[in-house]
Amino acid sequence: MAGDERRVAIVTAASRGIGAGCARALAAKGYRVALMSRSDDATALAGELSGIAVRGSVAEGPDLERLVETALKEYGRIDAVVNNSGHPAKGDLLAIDDAAWAEGFDLILRNVVRMARLTTPIFLRQGRGAVVNISSLWAVEPNLDAPVSSTLRAALSAFTKLYADRYASHGIRMNCLLPGFVDTHPVPEHFARAIPTGRPASADEIGRIAAFLLSDEAGYITGQSLRADGGLTRSI
């Protein structure tokens, strides 16, 4: 609608799971949403939430450009971004080949850098902006069950801190959200037994935490990697 000043949020990999949970939580907070996924499922969710959707992959730069351009054309502004993605390859540490490491880099880290390049000029013009990168508990406690994820999500936390240092004075924030296990995927028994809360998170639960980090109530939080793992990680 012309003159609509409601905030606008982009959510990637939003067809299901955590991405869909974030989209629903933000829409419930009054955001207009622009969603992206590799399937048409995000289109159905966008219809449910009175938003818009673009089909594409977070690993493809032109797809991210099209998402940002579409959101700006439709809404005239972008206030928040949730960088969500799928899961990289697993395997024995040295058996994972170069191609899988490169795919993981595109999936976990390069897409966030690319999205930052696309949206930061918009945030600067508006005088504010907030980003949440959906990461993983393995960013703070690397696990041989997920070598690529552990390594590259730690790098994502480092980039997040550097971005926060660079742009905090401009009213722009970036944080990582580190979920543990979520009930949209089977939880290996040995991990399930170790979760102090006795259960995995729901995708909607993680979505509400992401929405909080993007909100004004979290306006003094930036450059952080917030764990939402039911107490599973042990480091202090």
XYZ file of N, CA, C and O in Angstrom, residues 80-206:
508
model
N 14.965 -5.220 7.993
C 15.514 -6.364 8.708
C 15.785 -7.501 7.737
O 15.112 -7.638 6.710
N 16.781 -8.299 8.076
C 17.137 -9.467 7.267
C 17.376 -10.648 8.193
O 18.073 -10.531 9.207
N 16.802 -11.787 7.846
C 17.152 -13.061 8.472
C 17.867 -13.891 7.423
O 17.263 -14.310 6.429
N 19.164 -14.094 7.623
C 19.954 -14.940 6.726
C 19.881 -16.377 7.231
O 20.606 -16.782 8.133
N 18.972 -17.126 6.639
C 18.818 -18.536 6.983
C 19.277 -19.371 5.794
O 19.276 -18.908 4.657
N 19.708 -20.586 6.051
C 20.174 -21.450 4.962
C 19.982 -22.904 5.352
O 19.580 -23.217 6.480
N 20.290 -23.785 4.428
C 20.233 -25.212 4.704
C 21.482 -25.689 5.423
O 22.272 -24.902 5.950
N 21.660 -26.987 5.417
C 22.777 -27.592 6.135
C 23.858 -28.052 5.152
O 23.554 -28.641 4.112
N 25.126 -27.786 5.473
C 26.214 -28.222 4.592
C 26.490 -29.715 4.741
O 25.928 -30.391 5.608
N 27.392 -30.195 3.909
C 27.745 -31.614 3.909
C 28.347 -32.047 5.239
O 28.985 -31.261 5.942
N 28.119 -33.312 5.566
C 28.758 -33.926 6.724
C 29.697 -35.019 6.230
O 29.687 -35.400 5.060
N 30.483 -35.550 7.153
C 31.388 -36.633 6.801
C 32.596 -36.644 7.704
O 32.747 -35.782 8.585
N 33.453 -37.620 7.497
C 34.693 -37.688 8.254
C 35.558 -36.476 7.899
O 35.613 -36.054 6.735
N 36.235 -35.912 8.872
C 36.896 -34.613 8.755
C 37.691 -34.444 7.461
O 37.510 -33.469 6.727
N 38.593 -35.378 7.151
C 39.460 -35.217 5.979
C 38.914 -35.902 4.735
O 39.521 -35.820 3.667
N 37.762 -36.549 4.871
C 37.150 -37.197 3.710
C 36.232 -36.252 2.946
O 35.834 -36.546 1.818
N 35.894 -35.117 3.541
C 35.028 -34.145 2.868
C 35.838 -33.453 1.776
O 36.898 -32.897 2.044
N 35.339 -33.495 0.556
C 36.149 -33.001 -0.562
C 36.057 -31.486 -0.720
O 35.253 -30.803 -0.065
N 36.903 -30.955 -1.594
C 36.977 -29.511 -1.795
C 35.643 -28.924 -2.231
O 35.267 -27.820 -1.811
N 34.926 -29.651 -3.082
C 33.652 -29.135 -3.581
C 32.655 -28.948 -2.447
O 31.922 -27.949 -2.405
N 32.631 -29.879 -1.507
C 31.697 -29.779 -0.378
C 32.064 -28.608 0.536
O 31.185 -27.908 1.056
N 33.371 -28.397 0.734
C 33.796 -27.238 1.531
C 33.406 -25.932 0.827
O 32.944 -24.980 1.475
N 33.589 -25.883 -0.486
C 33.231 -24.673 -1.239
C 31.728 -24.430 -1.199
O 31.269 -23.284 -1.036
N 30.941 -25.493 -1.330
C 29.481 -25.360 -1.246
C 29.075 -24.867 0.139
O 28.178 -24.023 0.275
N 29.728 -25.377 1.168
C 29.444 -24.926 2.526
C 29.760 -23.463 2.713
O 29.016 -22.725 3.379
N 30.871 -23.002 2.132
C 31.247 -21.593 2.224
C 30.174 -20.708 1.601
O 29.775 -19.682 2.167
N 29.679 -21.090 0.422
C 28.627 -20.320 -0.230
C 27.347 -20.319 0.594
O 26.653 -19.302 0.693
N 27.036 -21.456 1.188
C 25.777 -21.639 1.912
C 25.761 -20.896 3.236
O 24.731 -20.338 3.642
N 26.889 -20.868 3.933
C 26.916 -20.375 5.311
C 27.482 -18.966 5.427
O 26.963 -18.146 6.197
N 28.537 -18.648 4.689
C 29.243 -17.391 4.916
C 29.135 -16.409 3.751
O 28.792 -15.244 3.943
N 29.424 -16.858 2.528
C 29.463 -15.907 1.427
C 28.093 -15.274 1.194
O 28.005 -14.095 0.843
N 27.018 -16.034 1.399
C 25.687 -15.455 1.207
C 25.427 -14.299 2.171
O 24.787 -13.307 1.817
N 25.951 -14.400 3.401
C 25.769 -13.326 4.379
C 26.557 -12.084 3.955
O 26.065 -10.957 4.063
N 27.779 -12.287 3.481
C 28.575 -11.158 2.994
C 27.880 -10.494 1.806
O 27.778 -9.256 1.728
N 27.383 -11.303 0.886
C 26.701 -10.749 -0.281
C 25.459 -9.968 0.126
O 25.201 -8.861 -0.368
N 24.658 -10.533 1.032
C 23.449 -9.842 1.473
C 23.795 -8.546 2.188
O 23.095 -7.530 2.044
N 24.884 -8.556 2.959
C 25.311 -7.332 3.634
C 25.672 -6.248 2.617
O 25.332 -5.067 2.794
N 26.364 -6.619 1.539
C 26.700 -5.647 0.500
C 25.443 -5.041 -0.130
O 25.405 -3.859 -0.469
N 24.419 -5.872 -0.298
C 23.197 -5.430 -0.954
C 22.329 -4.553 -0.059
O 21.701 -3.595 -0.536
N 22.271 -4.864 1.227
C 21.315 -4.186 2.100
C 21.919 -3.057 2.931
O 21.191 -2.151 3.347
N 23.221 -3.082 3.168
C 23.813 -2.035 4.006
C 23.608 -0.638 3.432
O 23.284 0.298 4.182
N 23.768 -0.405 2.120
C 23.479 0.943 1.598
C 22.040 1.384 1.868
O 21.781 2.570 2.103
N 21.113 0.432 1.854
C 19.709 0.750 2.155
C 19.571 1.131 3.622
O 18.924 2.134 3.971
N 20.184 0.358 4.493
C 20.145 0.668 5.921
C 20.761 2.036 6.204
O 20.254 2.809 7.027
N 21.862 2.326 5.537
C 22.527 3.611 5.751
C 21.620 4.775 5.345
O 21.554 5.799 6.038
N 20.910 4.632 4.239
C 19.980 5.690 3.803
C 18.850 5.867 4.809
O 18.396 6.989 5.060
N 18.398 4.760 5.375
C 17.279 4.799 6.315
C 17.714 5.175 7.723
O 16.881 5.528 8.561
N 19.016 5.062 8.002
C 19.513 5.381 9.333
C 19.340 4.284 10.352
O 19.567 4.492 11.552
N 18.999 3.077 9.889
C 18.827 1.952 10.807
C 18.695 0.657 10.001
O 18.377 0.672 8.815
N 18.905 -0.463 10.691
C 18.736 -1.778 10.084
C 19.193 -2.841 11.062
O 19.996 -2.559 11.962
N 18.688 -4.046 10.898
C 19.077 -5.134 11.790
C 19.119 -6.444 11.013
O 18.277 -6.689 10.146
N 20.099 -7.274 11.345
C 20.314 -8.549 10.664
C 20.483 -9.638 11.706
O 21.178 -9.445 12.714
N 19.855 -10.766 11.459
C 20.095 -11.971 12.258
C 20.558 -13.080 11.323
O 19.885 -13.388 10.331
N 21.716 -13.651 11.619
C 22.235 -14.790 10.874
C 21.909 -16.062 11.649
O 22.342 -16.229 12.791
N 21.136 -16.939 11.037
C 20.812 -18.207 11.690
C 22.025 -19.124 11.559
O 22.409 -19.530 10.460
N 22.624 -19.436 12.679
C 23.856 -20.211 12.701
C 23.594 -21.550 13.389
O 22.611 -22.217 13.089
N 24.443 -21.949 14.306
C 24.316 -23.252 14.958
C 25.118 -23.257 16.243
O 26.118 -22.522 16.381
N 24.701 -24.092 17.165
C 25.467 -24.263 18.403
C 26.903 -24.712 18.141
O 27.799 -24.443 18.960
N 27.165 -25.343 16.996
C 28.524 -25.812 16.703
C 29.487 -24.657 16.442
O 30.699 -24.871 16.398
N 28.977 -23.441 16.293
C 29.864 -22.288 16.132
C 30.705 -22.061 17.379
O 31.820 -21.540 17.298
N 30.176 -22.428 18.547
C 30.902 -22.196 19.795
C 31.487 -23.475 20.383
O 32.393 -23.419 21.222
N 30.968 -24.628 19.964
C 31.519 -25.904 20.416
C 31.632 -26.838 19.219
O 30.732 -27.641 18.959
N 32.718 -26.729 18.444
C 32.866 -27.542 17.234
C 32.702 -29.021 17.529
O 33.163 -29.523 18.556
N 32.035 -29.708 16.600
C 31.737 -31.122 16.796
C 32.083 -31.896 15.529
O 31.741 -31.465 14.422
N 32.745 -33.025 15.702
C 33.131 -33.837 14.542
C 31.931 -34.393 13.787
O 32.073 -34.862 12.655
N 30.754 -34.320 14.376
C 29.554 -34.726 13.655
C 29.247 -33.758 12.511
O 28.552 -34.125 11.560
N 29.762 -32.525 12.596
C 29.449 -31.502 11.594
C 30.671 -30.628 11.327
O 30.711 -29.463 11.708
N 31.702 -31.165 10.664
C 32.949 -30.406 10.483
C 32.801 -29.119 9.681
O 33.362 -28.083 10.054
N 32.080 -29.183 8.564
C 31.938 -27.998 7.720
C 31.129 -26.926 8.445
O 31.516 -25.750 8.489
N 30.030 -27.339 9.038
C 29.202 -26.400 9.788
C 29.982 -25.782 10.938
O 29.968 -24.550 11.131
N 30.679 -26.599 11.708
C 31.428 -26.098 12.864
C 32.445 -25.043 12.452
O 32.565 -23.980 13.078
N 33.184 -25.327 11.404
C 34.256 -24.435 10.971
C 33.720 -23.126 10.409
O 34.149 -22.028 10.790
N 32.755 -23.218 9.504
C 32.297 -22.030 8.802
C 31.349 -21.187 9.642
O 31.293 -19.962 9.477
N 30.629 -21.806 10.564
C 29.768 -21.001 11.442
C 30.599 -20.233 12.467
O 30.192 -19.141 12.902
N 31.745 -20.762 12.848
C 32.659 -19.976 13.685
C 33.144 -18.750 12.912
O 33.243 -17.641 13.465
N 33.441 -18.937 11.634
C 33.838 -17.803 10.791
C 32.695 -16.802 10.653
O 32.923 -15.581 10.640
N 31.470 -17.291 10.574
C 30.312 -16.405 10.489
C 30.191 -15.533 11.738
O 29.878 -14.341 11.652
N 30.470 -16.105 12.900
C 30.447 -15.315 14.133
C 31.497 -14.206 14.083
O 31.262 -13.080 14.538
N 32.674 -14.517 13.531
C 33.733 -13.508 13.410
C 33.306 -12.388 12.466
O 33.494 -11.194 12.761
N 32.734 -12.731 11.314
C 32.259 -11.711 10.387
C 31.182 -10.848 11.033
O 31.164 -9.614 10.868
N 30.295 -11.481 11.771
C 29.211 -10.759 12.443
C 29.764 -9.716 13.407
O 29.286 -8.581 13.464
N 30.786 -10.085 14.165
C 31.392 -9.138 15.099
C 32.054 -7.983 14.345
O 31.922 -6.817 14.732
N 32.754 -8.284 13.265
C 33.414 -7.238 12.496
C 32.392 -6.284 11.868
O 32.583 -5.062 11.862
N 31.310 -6.843 11.353
C 30.266 -6.000 10.762
C 29.656 -5.097 11.832
O 29.429 -3.894 11.599
N 29.406 -5.661 13.009
C 28.839 -4.867 14.097
C 29.781 -3.728 14.480
O 29.347 -2.589 14.703
N 31.056 -4.020 14.558
C 32.035 -2.979 14.874
C 31.989 -1.850 13.848
O 32.085 -0.668 14.192
N 31.854 -2.224 12.593
C 31.912 -1.246 11.505
C 30.663 -0.373 11.429
O 30.751 0.829 11.120
N 29.475 -0.943 11.709
C 28.243 -0.225 11.400
C 27.367 0.122 12.606
O 26.315 0.745 12.434
N 27.776 -0.230 13.818
C 26.954 0.078 14.996
C 26.687 1.573 15.134
O 25.582 1.988 15.508
N 27.676 2.396 14.829
C 27.506 3.844 14.983
C 26.508 4.422 13.991
O 26.058 5.564 14.145
N 26.129 3.637 12.985
C 25.146 4.076 11.995
C 23.740 3.551 12.316
O 22.831 3.696 11.500
N 23.583 2.942 13.478
C 22.282 2.402 13.851
C 21.961 1.069 13.209
O 20.792 0.669 13.133
N 22.996 0.359 12.759
C 22.812 -0.924 12.074
C 23.399 -2.031 12.945
O 24.550 -1.933 13.387
N 22.616 -3.074 13.176
C 23.040 -4.161 14.053
C 23.085 -5.484 13.290
O 22.324 -5.697 12.358
N 23.968 -6.378 13.736
C 24.008 -7.744 13.222
C 24.346 -8.688 14.361
O 25.278 -8.446 15.129
N 23.566 -9.748 14.477
C 23.808 -10.791 15.472
C 23.658 -12.159 14.836
O 22.998 -12.318 13.805
N 24.262 -13.144 15.465
C 24.044 -14.542 15.107
C 23.117 -15.186 16.130
O 23.239 -14.934 17.337
N 22.231 -16.033 15.666
C 21.393 -16.848 16.530
C 21.830 -18.291 16.357
O 21.872 -18.799 15.227
N 22.187 -18.942 17.463
C 22.779 -20.281 17.440
C 21.794 -21.299 17.997
O 21.815 -21.623 19.190
N 20.889 -21.821 17.163
C 19.971 -22.846 17.656
C 20.708 -24.155 17.930
O 21.743 -24.451 17.317
N 20.133 -24.915 18.840
C 20.547 -26.302 18.989
C 19.707 -27.156 18.052
O 19.452 -26.779 16.901
N 19.242 -28.279 18.540
C 18.424 -29.169 17.710
C 16.979 -28.687 17.679
O 16.437 -28.212 18.677
N 16.371 -28.807 16.498
C 15.014 -28.338 16.268
C 14.164 -29.522 15.835
O 14.642 -30.421 15.122
N 12.899 -29.523 16.242
C 12.064 -30.707 16.045
C 11.614 -30.929 14.610
O 10.858 -31.864 14.329
N 12.071 -30.086 13.689
C 11.765 -30.309 12.273
C 12.673 -31.364 11.650
O 12.443 -31.774 10.506
N 13.705 -31.784 12.373
C 14.597 -32.845 11.911
C 14.788 -33.856 13.044
O 14.744 -33.484 14.224
N 15.001 -35.125 12.706
C 15.251 -36.126 13.751
C 16.494 -35.761 14.560
O 17.491 -35.291 14.002
N 16.433 -35.962 15.859
C 17.554 -35.661 16.740
C 18.234 -36.971 17.125
O 17.593 -37.861 17.679
N 19.535 -37.123 16.823
C 20.233 -38.345 17.236
C 20.071 -38.580 18.731
O 20.100 -37.645 19.537
N 19.897 -39.850 19.092
C 19.546 -40.182 20.470
C 20.563 -39.653 21.482
O 20.195 -39.145 22.553
N 21.872 -39.732 21.147
C 22.862 -39.314 22.130
C 22.822 -37.804 22.355
O 23.111 -37.335 23.467
N 22.424 -37.041 21.347
C 22.251 -35.609 21.547
C 20.955 -35.322 22.300
O 20.913 -34.454 23.183
N 19.892 -36.037 21.957
C 18.602 -35.821 22.624
C 18.720 -36.036 24.127
O 18.151 -35.278 24.923
N 19.472 -37.055 24.518
C 19.632 -37.345 25.948
C 20.417 -36.256 26.666
O 20.266 -36.083 27.878
N 21.238 -35.503 25.924
C 22.123 -34.518 26.547
C 21.491 -33.126 26.674
O 22.074 -32.256 27.321
N 20.313 -32.910 26.101
C 19.688 -31.583 26.162
C 19.066 -31.386 27.538
O 18.137 -32.099 27.913
N 19.553 -30.421 28.327
C 19.024 -30.243 29.685
C 17.521 -29.986 29.739
O 16.857 -30.418 30.695
N 16.957 -29.280 28.750
C 15.518 -29.036 28.767
C 14.706 -30.283 28.447
O 13.490 -30.301 28.624
N 15.381 -31.316 27.956
C 14.702 -32.582 27.672
C 13.951 -32.622 26.366
O 13.210 -33.576 26.101
N 14.155 -31.626 25.516
C 13.434 -31.598 24.233
C 14.172 -30.698 23.253
O 14.901 -29.788 23.663
N 13.954 -30.897 21.963
C 14.471 -29.936 20.980
C 13.578 -28.706 20.946
O 12.463 -28.703 21.492
N 14.052 -27.662 20.301
C 13.238 -26.462 20.107
C 12.226 -26.692 18.992
O 12.370 -27.606 18.167
N 11.208 -25.856 18.954
C 10.336 -25.795 17.780
C 10.838 -24.687 16.867
O 11.494 -23.737 17.313
N 10.517 -24.787 15.589
C 10.940 -23.751 14.639
C 10.314 -22.409 14.989
O 10.959 -21.360 14.870
N 9.067 -22.427 15.445
C 8.410 -21.173 15.811
C 9.087 -20.533 17.013
O 9.154 -19.293 17.116
N 9.575 -21.349 17.930
C 10.288 -20.849 19.104
C 11.552 -20.101 18.682
O 11.838 -18.994 19.165
N 12.309 -20.692 17.772
C 13.519 -20.028 17.264
C 13.139 -18.762 16.509
O 13.813 -17.727 16.605
